[in-house]
PDB file of C-alpha atoms in Angstrom:
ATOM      1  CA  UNK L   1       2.974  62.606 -76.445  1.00  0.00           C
ATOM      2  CA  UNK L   2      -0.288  62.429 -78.000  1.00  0.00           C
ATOM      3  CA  UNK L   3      -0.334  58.336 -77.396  1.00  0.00           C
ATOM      4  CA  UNK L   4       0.684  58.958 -73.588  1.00  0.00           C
ATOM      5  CA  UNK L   5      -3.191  60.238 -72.487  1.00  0.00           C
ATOM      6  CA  UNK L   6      -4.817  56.999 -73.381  1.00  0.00           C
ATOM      7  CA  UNK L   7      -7.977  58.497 -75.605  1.00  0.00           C
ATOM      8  CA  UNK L   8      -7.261  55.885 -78.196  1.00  0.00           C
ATOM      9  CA  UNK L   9      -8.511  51.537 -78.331  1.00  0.00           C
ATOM     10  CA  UNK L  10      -6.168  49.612 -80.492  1.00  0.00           C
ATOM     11  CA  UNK L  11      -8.270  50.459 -83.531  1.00  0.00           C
ATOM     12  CA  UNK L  12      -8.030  54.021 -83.245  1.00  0.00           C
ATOM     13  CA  UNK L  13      -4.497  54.114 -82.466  1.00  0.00           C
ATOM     14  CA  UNK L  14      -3.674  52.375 -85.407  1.00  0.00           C
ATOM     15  CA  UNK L  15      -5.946  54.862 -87.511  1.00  0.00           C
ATOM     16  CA  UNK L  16      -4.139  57.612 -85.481  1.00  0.00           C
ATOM     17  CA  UNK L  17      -0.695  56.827 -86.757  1.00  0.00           C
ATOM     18  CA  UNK L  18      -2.060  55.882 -90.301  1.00  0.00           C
ATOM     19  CA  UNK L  19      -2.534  59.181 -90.271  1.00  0.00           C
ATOM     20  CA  UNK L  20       0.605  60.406 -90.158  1.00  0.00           C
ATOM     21  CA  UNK L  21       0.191  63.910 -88.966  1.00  0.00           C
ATOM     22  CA  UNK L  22       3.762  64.784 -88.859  1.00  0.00           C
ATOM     23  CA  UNK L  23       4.016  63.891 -92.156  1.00  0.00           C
ATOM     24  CA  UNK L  24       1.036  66.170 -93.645  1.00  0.00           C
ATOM     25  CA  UNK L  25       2.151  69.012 -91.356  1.00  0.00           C
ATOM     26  CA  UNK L  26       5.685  68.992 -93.061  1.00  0.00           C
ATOM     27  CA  UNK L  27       3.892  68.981 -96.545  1.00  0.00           C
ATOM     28  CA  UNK L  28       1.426  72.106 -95.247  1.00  0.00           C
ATOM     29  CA  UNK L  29       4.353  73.844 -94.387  1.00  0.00           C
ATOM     30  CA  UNK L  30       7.769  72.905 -96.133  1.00  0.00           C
ATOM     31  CA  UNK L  31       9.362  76.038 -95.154  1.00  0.00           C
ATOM     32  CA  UNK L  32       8.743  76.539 -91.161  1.00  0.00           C
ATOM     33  CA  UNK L  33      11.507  75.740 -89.085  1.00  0.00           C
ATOM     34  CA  UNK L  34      11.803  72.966 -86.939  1.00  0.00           C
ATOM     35  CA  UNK L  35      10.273  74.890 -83.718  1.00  0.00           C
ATOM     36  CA  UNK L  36       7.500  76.194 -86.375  1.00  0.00           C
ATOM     37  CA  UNK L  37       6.964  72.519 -87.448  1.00  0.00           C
ATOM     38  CA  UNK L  38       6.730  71.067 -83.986  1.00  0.00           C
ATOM     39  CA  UNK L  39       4.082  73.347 -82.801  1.00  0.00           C
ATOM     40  CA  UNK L  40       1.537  72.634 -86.316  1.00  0.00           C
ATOM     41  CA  UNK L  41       2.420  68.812 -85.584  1.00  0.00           C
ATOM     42  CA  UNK L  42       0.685  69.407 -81.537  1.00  0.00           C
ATOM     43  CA  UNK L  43      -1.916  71.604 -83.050  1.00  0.00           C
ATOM     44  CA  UNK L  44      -2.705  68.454 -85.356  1.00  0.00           C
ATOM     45  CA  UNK L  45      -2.156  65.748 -82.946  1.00  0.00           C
ATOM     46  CA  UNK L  46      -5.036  68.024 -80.900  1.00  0.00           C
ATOM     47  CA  UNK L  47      -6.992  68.339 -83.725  1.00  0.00           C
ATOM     48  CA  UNK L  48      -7.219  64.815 -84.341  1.00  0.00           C
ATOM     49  CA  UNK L  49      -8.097  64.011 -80.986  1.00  0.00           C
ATOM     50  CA  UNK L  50     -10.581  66.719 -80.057  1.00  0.00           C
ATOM     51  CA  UNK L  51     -12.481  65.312 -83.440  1.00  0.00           C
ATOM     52  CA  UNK L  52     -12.374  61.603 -81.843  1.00  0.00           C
ATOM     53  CA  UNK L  53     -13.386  63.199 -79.098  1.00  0.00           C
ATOM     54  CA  UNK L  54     -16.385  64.560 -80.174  1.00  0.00           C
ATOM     55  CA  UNK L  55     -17.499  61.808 -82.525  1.00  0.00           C
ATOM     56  CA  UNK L  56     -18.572  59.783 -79.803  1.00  0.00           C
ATOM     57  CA  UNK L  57     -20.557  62.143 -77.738  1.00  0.00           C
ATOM     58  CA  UNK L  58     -23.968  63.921 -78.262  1.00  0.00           C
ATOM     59  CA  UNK L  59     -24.621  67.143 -79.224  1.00  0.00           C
ATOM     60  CA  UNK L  60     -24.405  68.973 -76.071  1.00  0.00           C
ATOM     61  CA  UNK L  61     -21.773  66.821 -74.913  1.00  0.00           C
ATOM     62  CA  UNK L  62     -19.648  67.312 -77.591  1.00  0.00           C
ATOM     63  CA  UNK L  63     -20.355  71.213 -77.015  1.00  0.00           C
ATOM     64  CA  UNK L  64     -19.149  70.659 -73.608  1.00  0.00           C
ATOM     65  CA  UNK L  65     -15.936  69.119 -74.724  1.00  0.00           C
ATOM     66  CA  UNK L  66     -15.861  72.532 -77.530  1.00  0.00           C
ATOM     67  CA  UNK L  67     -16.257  74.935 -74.466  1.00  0.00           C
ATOM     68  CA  UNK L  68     -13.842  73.791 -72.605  1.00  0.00           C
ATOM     69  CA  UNK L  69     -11.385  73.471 -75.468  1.00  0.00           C
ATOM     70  CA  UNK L  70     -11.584  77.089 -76.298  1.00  0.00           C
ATOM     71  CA  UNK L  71     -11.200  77.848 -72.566  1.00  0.00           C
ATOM     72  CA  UNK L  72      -8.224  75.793 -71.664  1.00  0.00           C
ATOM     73  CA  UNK L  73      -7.119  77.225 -75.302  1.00  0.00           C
ATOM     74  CA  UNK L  74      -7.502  80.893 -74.389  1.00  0.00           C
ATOM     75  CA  UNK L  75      -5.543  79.970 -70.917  1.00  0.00           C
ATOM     76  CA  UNK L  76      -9.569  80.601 -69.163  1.00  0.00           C
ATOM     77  CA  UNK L  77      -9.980  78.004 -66.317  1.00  0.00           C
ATOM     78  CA  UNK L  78     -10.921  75.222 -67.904  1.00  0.00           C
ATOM     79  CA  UNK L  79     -12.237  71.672 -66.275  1.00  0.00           C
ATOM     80  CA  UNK L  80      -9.124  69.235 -65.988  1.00  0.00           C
ATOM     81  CA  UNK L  81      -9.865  66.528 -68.956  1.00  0.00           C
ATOM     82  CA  UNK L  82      -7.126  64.265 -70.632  1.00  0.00           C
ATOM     83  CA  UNK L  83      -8.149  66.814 -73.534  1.00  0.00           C
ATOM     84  CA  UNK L  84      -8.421  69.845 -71.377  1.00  0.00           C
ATOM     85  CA  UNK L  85      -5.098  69.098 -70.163  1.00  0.00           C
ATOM     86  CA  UNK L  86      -3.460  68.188 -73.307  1.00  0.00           C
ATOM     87  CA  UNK L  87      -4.921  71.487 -74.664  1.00  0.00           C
ATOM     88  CA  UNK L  88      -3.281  73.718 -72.153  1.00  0.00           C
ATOM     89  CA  UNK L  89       0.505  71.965 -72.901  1.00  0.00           C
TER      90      UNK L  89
END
């Protein structure tokens, strides 16, 4: 899913799954159920992209990309990114 909006070079796609979010979310939370566990692997795979995200842009840049995070978040209108949109599924 994550892999399917194209924010990643080969690189970072390789650091991406060397990360193995699925993996750490199923050690942060051994007990959650599978729906439980599927929803804290998005939230991670969003993490991890809204922070690669960010770490290329300035400082009000990146604050753009924040705002309309939290907006498309909240369910606000929000400006149709790959993020924004990624954020709202």
């Amino acid at each position: 899913w994550t892999d399917s909006f194209g924010f990643f070079d080969e690189e970072q796609r390789l650091d991406y799954i060397s990360a193995n979010v699925e993996l750490c979310m199923a050690y942060f939370y051994p007990v959650c159920g599978l729906e439980e566990l599927r929803t804290g692997c998005d939230i991670g795979n969003l993490v991890f992209v809204y922070d690669l995200v960010c770490d290329v842009k300035d400082g009000a840049r990146a604050r753009k990309v924040g705002d309309n995070f939290m907006k498309a978040l909240s369910g606000e209108p929000f400006e149709h990114t790959n993020l924004g949109i990624m954020t709202r599924q």
